[in-house]
Tab-separated table of N, CA and C in Angstrom:
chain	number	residue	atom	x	y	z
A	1	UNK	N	0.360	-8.461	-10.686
A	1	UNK	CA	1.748	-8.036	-10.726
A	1	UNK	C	2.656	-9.149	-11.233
A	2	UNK	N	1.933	-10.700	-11.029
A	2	UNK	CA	2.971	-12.184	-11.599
A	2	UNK	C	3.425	-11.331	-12.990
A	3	UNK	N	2.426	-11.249	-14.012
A	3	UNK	CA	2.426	-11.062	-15.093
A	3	UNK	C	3.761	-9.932	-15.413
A	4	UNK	N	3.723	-9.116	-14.909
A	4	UNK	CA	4.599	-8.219	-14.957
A	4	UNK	C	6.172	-7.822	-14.624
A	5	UNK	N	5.848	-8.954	-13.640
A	5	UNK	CA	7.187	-9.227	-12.967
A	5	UNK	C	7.863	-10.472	-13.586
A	6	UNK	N	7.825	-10.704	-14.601
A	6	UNK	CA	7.992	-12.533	-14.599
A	6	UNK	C	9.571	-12.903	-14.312
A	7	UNK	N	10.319	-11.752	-14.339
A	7	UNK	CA	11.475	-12.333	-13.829
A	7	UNK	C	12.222	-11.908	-12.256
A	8	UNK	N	11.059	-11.343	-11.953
A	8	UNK	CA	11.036	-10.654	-10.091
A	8	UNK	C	10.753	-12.124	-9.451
A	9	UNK	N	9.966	-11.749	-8.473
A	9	UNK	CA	9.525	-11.813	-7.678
A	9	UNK	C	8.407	-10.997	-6.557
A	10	UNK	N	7.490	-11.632	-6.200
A	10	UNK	CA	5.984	-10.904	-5.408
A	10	UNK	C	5.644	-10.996	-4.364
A	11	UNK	N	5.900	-10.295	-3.484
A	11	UNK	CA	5.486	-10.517	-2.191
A	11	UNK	C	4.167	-9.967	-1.598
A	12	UNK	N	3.061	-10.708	-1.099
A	12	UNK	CA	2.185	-10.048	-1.094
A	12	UNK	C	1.851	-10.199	0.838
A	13	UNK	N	1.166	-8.822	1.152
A	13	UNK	CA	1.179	-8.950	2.947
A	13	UNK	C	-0.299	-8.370	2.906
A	14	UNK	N	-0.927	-9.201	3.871
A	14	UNK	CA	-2.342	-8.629	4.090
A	14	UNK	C	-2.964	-8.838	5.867
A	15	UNK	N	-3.155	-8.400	6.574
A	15	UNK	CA	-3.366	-8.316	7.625
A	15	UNK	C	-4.598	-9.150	8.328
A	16	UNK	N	-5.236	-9.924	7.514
A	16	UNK	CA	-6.291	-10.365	7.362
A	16	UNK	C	-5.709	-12.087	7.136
A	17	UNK	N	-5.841	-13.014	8.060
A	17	UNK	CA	-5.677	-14.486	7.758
A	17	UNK	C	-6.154	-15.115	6.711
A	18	UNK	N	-7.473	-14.928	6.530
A	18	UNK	CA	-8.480	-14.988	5.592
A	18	UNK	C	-8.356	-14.587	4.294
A	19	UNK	N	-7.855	-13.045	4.021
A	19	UNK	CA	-7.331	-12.651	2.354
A	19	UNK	C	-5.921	-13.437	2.540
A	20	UNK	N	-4.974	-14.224	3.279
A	20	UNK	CA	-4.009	-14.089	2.868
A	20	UNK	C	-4.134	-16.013	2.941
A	21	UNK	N	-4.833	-16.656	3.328
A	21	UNK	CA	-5.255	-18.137	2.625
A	21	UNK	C	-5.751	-17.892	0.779
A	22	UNK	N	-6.865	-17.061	0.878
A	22	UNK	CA	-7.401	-16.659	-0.158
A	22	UNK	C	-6.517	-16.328	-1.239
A	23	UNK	N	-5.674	-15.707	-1.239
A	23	UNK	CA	-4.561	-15.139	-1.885
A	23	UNK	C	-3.734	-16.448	-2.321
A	24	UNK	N	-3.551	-17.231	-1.123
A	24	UNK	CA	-2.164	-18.082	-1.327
A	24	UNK	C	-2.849	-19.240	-2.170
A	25	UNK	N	-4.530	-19.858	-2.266
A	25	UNK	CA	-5.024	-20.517	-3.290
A	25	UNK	C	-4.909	-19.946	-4.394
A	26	UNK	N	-5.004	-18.521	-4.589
A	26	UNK	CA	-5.188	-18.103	-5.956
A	26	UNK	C	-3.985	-18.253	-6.624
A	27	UNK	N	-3.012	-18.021	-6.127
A	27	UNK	CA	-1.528	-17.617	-6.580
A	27	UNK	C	-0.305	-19.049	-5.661
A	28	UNK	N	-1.287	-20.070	-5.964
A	28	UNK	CA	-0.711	-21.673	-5.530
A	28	UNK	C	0.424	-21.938	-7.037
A	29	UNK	N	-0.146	-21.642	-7.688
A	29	UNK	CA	1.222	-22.462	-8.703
A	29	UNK	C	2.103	-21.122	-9.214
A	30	UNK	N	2.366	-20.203	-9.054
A	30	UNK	CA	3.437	-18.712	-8.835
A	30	UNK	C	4.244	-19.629	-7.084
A	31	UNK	N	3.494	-19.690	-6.170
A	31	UNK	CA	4.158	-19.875	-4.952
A	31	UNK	C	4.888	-21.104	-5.176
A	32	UNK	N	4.171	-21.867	-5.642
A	32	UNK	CA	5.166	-23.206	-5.806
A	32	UNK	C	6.130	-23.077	-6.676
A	33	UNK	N	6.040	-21.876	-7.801
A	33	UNK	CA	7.317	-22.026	-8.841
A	33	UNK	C	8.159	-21.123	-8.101
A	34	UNK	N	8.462	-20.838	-6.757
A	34	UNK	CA	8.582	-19.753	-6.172
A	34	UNK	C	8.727	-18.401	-6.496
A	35	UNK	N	8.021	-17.985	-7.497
A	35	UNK	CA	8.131	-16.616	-7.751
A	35	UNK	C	6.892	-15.441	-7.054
A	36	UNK	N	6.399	-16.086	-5.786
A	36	UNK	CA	5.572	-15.238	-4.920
A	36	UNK	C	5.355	-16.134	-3.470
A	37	UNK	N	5.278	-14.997	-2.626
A	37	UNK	CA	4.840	-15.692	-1.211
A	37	UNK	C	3.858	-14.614	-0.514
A	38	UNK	N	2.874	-15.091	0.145
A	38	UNK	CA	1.991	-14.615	0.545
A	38	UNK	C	2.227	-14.535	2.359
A	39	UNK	N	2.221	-13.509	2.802
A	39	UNK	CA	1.924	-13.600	4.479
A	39	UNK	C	1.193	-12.649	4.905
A	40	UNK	N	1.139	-13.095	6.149
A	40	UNK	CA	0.013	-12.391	7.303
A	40	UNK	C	1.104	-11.236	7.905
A	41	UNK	N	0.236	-9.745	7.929
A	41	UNK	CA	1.497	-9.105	8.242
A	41	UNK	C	0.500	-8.039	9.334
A	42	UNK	N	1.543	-6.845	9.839
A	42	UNK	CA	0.686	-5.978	10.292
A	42	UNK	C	1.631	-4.592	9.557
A	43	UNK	N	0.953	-3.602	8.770
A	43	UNK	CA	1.809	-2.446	8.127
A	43	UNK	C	2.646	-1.569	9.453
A	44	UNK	N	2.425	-1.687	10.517
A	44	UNK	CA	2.941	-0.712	11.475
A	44	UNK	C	4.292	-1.562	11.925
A	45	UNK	N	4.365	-2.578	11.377
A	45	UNK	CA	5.490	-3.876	12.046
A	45	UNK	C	5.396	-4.688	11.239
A	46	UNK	N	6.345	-4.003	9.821
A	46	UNK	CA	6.732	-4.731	8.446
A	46	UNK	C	7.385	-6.140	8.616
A	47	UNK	N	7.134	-7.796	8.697
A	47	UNK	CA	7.878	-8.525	8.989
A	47	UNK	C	9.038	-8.929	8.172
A	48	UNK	N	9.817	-7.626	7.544
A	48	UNK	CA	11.260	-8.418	6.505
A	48	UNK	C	11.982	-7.008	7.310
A	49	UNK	N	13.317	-7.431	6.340
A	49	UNK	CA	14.339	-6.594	7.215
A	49	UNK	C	14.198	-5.671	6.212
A	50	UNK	N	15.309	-4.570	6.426
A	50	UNK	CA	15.324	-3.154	6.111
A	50	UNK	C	16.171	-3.617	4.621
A	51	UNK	N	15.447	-2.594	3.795
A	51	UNK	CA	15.765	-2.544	2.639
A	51	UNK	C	15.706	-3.926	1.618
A	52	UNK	N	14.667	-4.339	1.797
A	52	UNK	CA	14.397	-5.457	1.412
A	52	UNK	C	13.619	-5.662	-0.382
A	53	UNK	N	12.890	-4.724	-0.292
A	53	UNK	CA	12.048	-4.331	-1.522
A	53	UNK	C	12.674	-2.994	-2.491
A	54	UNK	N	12.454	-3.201	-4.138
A	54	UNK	CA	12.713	-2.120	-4.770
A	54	UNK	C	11.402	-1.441	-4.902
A	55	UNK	N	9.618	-1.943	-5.109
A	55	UNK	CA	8.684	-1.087	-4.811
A	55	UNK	C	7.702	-1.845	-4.230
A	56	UNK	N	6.599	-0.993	-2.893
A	56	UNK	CA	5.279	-1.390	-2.724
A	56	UNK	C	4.359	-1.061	-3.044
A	57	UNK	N	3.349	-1.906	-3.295
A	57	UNK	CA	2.551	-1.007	-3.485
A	57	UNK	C	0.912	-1.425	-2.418
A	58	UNK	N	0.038	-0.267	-2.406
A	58	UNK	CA	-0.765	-0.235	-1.198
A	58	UNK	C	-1.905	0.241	-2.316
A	59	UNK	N	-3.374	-0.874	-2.348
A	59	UNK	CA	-4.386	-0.146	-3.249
A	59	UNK	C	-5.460	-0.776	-2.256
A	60	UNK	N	-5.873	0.297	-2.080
A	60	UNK	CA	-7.480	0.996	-1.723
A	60	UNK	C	-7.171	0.064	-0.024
A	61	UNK	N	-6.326	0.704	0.244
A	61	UNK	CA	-6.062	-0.080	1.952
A	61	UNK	C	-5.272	1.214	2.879
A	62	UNK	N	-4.483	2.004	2.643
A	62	UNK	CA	-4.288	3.212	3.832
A	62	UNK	C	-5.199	3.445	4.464
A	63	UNK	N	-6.627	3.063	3.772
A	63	UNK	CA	-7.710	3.742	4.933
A	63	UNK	C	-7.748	3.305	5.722
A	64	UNK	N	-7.122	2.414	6.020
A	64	UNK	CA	-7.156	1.452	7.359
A	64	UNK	C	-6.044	1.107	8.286
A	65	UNK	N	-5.274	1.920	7.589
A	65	UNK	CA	-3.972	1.673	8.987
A	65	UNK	C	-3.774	2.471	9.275
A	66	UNK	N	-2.993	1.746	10.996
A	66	UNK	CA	-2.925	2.719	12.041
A	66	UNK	C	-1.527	3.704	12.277
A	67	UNK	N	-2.036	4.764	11.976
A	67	UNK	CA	-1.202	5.839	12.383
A	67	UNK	C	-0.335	5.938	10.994
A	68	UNK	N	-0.474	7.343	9.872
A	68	UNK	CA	0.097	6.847	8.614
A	68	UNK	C	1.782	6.902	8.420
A	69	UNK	N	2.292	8.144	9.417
A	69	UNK	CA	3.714	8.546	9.498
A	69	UNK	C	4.329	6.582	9.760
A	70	UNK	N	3.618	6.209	10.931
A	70	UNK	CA	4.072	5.059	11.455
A	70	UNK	C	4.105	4.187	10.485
A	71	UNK	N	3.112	4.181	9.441
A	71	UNK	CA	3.341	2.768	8.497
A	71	UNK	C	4.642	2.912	7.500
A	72	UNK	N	3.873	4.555	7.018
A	72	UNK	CA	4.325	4.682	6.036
A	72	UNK	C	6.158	4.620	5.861
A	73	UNK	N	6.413	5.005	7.367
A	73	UNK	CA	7.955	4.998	7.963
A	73	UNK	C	7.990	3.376	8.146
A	74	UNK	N	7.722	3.090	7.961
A	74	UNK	CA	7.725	1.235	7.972
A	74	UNK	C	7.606	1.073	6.545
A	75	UNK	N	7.025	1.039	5.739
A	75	UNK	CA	7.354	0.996	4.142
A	75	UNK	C	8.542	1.700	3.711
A	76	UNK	N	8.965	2.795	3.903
A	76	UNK	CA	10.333	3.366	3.890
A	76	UNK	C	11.521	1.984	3.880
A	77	UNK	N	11.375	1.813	5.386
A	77	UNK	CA	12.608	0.909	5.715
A	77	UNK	C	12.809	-0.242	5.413
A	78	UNK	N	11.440	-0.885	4.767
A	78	UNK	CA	11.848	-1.670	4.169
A	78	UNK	C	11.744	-1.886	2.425
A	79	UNK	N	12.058	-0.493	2.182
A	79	UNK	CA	12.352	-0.148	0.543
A	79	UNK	C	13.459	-0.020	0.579
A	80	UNK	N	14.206	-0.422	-0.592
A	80	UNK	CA	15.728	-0.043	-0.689
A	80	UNK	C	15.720	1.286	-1.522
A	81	UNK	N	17.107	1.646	-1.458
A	81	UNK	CA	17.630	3.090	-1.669
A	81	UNK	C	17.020	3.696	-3.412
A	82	UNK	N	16.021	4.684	-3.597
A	82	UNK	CA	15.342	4.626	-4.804
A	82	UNK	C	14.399	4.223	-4.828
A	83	UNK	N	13.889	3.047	-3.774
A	83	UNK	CA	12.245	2.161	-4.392
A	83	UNK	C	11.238	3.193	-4.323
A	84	UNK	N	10.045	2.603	-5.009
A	84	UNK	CA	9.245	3.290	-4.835
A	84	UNK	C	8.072	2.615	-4.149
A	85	UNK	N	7.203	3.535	-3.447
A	85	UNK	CA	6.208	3.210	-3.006
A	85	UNK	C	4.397	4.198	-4.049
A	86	UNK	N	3.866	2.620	-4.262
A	86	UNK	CA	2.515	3.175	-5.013
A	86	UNK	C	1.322	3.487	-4.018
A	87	UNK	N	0.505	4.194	-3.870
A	87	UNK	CA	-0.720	4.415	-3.229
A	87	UNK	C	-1.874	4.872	-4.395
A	88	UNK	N	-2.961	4.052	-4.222
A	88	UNK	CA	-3.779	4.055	-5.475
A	88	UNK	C	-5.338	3.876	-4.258
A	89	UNK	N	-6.105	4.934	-4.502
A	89	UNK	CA	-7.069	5.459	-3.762
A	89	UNK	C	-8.322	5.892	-4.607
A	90	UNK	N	-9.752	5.375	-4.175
A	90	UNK	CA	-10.947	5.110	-5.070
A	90	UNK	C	-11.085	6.549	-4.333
A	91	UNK	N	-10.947	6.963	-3.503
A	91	UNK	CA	-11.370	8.133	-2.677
A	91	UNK	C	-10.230	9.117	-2.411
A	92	UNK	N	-10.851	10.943	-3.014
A	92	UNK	CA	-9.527	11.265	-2.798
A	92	UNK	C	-9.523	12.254	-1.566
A	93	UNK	N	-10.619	12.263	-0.861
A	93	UNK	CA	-10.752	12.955	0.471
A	93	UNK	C	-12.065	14.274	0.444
A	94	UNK	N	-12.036	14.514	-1.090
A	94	UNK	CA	-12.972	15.593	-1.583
A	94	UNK	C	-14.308	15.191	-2.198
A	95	UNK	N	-14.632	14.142	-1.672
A	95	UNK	CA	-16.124	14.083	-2.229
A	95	UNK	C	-16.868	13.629	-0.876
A	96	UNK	N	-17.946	14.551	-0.365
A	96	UNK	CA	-19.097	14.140	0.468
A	96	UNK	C	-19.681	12.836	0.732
A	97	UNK	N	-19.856	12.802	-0.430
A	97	UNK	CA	-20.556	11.315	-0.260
A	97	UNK	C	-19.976	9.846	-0.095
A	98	UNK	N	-18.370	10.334	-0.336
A	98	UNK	CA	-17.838	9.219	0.231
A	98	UNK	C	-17.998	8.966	1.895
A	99	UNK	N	-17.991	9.716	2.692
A	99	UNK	CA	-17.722	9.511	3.919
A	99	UNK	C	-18.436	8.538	4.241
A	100	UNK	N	-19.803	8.102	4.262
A	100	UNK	CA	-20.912	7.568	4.152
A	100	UNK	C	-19.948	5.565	3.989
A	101	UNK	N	-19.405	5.923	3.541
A	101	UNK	CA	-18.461	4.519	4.109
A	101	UNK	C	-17.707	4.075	5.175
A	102	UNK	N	-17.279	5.938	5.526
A	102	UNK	CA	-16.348	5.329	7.037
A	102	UNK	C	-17.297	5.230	8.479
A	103	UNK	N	-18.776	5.795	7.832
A	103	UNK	CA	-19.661	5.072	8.809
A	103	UNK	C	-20.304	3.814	8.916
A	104	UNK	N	-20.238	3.236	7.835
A	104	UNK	CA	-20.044	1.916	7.608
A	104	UNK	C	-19.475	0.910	8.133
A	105	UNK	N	-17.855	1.364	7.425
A	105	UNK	CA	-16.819	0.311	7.912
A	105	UNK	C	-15.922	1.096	8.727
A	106	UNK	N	-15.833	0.248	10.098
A	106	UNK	CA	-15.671	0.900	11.371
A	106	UNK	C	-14.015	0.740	11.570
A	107	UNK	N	-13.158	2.208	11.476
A	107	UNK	CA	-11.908	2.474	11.133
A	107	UNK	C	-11.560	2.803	10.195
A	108	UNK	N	-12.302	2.630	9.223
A	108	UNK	CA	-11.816	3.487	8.072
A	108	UNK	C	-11.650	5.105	8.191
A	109	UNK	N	-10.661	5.360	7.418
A	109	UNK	CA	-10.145	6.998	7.724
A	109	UNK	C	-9.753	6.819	5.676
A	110	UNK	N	-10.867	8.210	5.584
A	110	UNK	CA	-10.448	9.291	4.079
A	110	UNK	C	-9.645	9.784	4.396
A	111	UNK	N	-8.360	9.730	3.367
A	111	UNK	CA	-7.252	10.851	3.492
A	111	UNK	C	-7.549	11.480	2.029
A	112	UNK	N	-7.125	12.998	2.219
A	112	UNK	CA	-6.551	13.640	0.871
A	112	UNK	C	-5.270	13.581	0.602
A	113	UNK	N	-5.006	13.948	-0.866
A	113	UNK	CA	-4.014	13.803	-1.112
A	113	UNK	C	-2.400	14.414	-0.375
A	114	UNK	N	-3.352	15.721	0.184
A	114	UNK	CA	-2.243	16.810	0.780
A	114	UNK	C	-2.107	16.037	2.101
A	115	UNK	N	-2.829	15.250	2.827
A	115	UNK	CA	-3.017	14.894	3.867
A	115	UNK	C	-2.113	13.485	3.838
A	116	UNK	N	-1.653	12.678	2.755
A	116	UNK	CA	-1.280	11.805	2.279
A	116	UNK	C	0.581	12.338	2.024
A	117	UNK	N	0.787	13.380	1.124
A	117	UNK	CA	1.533	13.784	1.116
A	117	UNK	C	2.580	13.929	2.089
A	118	UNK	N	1.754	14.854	2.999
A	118	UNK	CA	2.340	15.188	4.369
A	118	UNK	C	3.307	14.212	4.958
A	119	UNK	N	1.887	13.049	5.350
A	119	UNK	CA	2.742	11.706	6.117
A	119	UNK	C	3.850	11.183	5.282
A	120	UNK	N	3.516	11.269	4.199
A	120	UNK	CA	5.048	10.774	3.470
A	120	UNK	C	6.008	11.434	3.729
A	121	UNK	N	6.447	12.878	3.733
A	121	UNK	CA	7.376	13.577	3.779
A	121	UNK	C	7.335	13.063	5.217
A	122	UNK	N	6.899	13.598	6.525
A	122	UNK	CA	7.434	13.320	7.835
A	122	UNK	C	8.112	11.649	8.036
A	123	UNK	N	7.683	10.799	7.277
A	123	UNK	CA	8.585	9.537	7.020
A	123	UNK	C	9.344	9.206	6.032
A	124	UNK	N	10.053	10.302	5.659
A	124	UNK	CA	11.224	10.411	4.985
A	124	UNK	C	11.369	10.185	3.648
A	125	UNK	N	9.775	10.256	3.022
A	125	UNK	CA	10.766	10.179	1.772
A	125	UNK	C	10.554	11.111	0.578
A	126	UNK	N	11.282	11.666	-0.342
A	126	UNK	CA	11.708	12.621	-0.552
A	126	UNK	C	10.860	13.284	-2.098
A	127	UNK	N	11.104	12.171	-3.002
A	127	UNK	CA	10.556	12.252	-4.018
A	127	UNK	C	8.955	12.046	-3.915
A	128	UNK	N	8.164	13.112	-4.170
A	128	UNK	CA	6.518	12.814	-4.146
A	128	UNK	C	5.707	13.472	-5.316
A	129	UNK	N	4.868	12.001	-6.233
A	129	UNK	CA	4.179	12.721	-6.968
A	129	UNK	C	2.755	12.819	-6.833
A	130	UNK	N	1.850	13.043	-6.918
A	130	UNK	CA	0.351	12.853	-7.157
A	130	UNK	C	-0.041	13.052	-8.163
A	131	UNK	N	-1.625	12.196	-8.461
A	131	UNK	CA	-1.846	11.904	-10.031
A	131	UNK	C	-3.655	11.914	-9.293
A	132	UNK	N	-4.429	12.626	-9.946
A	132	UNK	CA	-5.741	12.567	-9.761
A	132	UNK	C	-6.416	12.467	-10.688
A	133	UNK	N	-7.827	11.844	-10.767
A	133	UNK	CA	-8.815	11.846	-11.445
A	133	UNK	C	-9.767	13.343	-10.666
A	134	UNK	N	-10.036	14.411	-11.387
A	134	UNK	CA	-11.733	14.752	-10.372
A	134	UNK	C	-12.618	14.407	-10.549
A	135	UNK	N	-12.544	13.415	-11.982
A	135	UNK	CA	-14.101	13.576	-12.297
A	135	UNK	C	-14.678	12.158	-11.468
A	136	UNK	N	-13.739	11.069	-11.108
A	136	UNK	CA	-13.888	10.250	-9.974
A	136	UNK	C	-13.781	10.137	-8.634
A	137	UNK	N	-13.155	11.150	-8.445
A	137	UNK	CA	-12.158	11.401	-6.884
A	137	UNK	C	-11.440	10.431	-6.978
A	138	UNK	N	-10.699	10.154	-7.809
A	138	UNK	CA	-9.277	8.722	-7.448
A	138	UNK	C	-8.066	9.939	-7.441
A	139	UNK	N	-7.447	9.062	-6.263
A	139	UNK	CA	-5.849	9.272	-6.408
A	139	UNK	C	-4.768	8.538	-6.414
A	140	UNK	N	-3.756	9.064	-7.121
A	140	UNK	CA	-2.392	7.642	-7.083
A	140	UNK	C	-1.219	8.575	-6.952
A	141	UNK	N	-0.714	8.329	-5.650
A	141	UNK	CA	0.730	8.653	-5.381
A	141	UNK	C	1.798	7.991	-5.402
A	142	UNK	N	3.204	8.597	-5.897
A	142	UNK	CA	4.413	7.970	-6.269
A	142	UNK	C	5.188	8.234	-5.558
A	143	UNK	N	5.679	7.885	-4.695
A	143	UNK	CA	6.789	8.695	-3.626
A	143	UNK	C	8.059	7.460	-3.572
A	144	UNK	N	9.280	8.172	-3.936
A	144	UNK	CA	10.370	7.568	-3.700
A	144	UNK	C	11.264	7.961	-2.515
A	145	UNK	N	11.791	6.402	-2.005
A	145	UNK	CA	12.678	6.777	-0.865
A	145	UNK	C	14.038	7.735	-0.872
């Protein structure tokens, strides 16, 4: 996203101590030119204030947080008026043989897209698109606040 943003700024949050050292070596000279900062976060208890961001984005990680209305109403508030939020998913809830991962990795939860949808609307936000592959099961949703 440096690349893209070059006259933004990047904030990146990962729940994990470990990706977010990892992260902060990779992206050491962006942090030092300060155009990114890396922290330890939890999605259910966003640590910036409200309306802080114009977009987030979340790839191949909803499967793992808790309770989606709850996050996703936590990404809300701290989007400002218009932002958008990205969700970009290797799995789109309709293929069998994915499941075979959430017995794997312990907490993971497949959502579909309609199932995805949903929680967005009950956390408020208004504008929602979806974008699928079938012939992969990927999905990428666009939902603005």
């Amino acid at each position: 996203w440096l690349d893209r943003c070059r006259n933004g700024h990047v904030t990146g949050m990962d729940y994990s101590e470990v990706s977010v050292a990892e992260s902060q070596k990779l992206n050491a000279l962006a942090i030092k030119q300060g155009k990114c900062n890396v922290v330890q976060g939890d999605v259910s208890a966003i640590p910036f204030s409200d309306a802080t961001f114009d977009y987030v984005s979340a790839f191949e990680t909803v499967y793992f947080w808790p309770g989606l209305v709850k996050c996703f109403s936590e990404v809300n508030r701290v989007l400002k008026s218009e932002g958008i939020f990205l969700i970009c998913n290797e799995s789109d809830g309709t293929n069998a043989a994915d499941e075979k991962w959430t017995k794997m990795i312990n907490g993971m939860k497949i959502y579909t897209s309609k199932q995805l949808v949903a929680a967005l609307k009950e956390a408020g936000f208004t504008e929602i698109k979806t974008y699928s592959n079938a012939k992969n099961h990927w999905i990428s949703i666009v939902a603005t606040k």
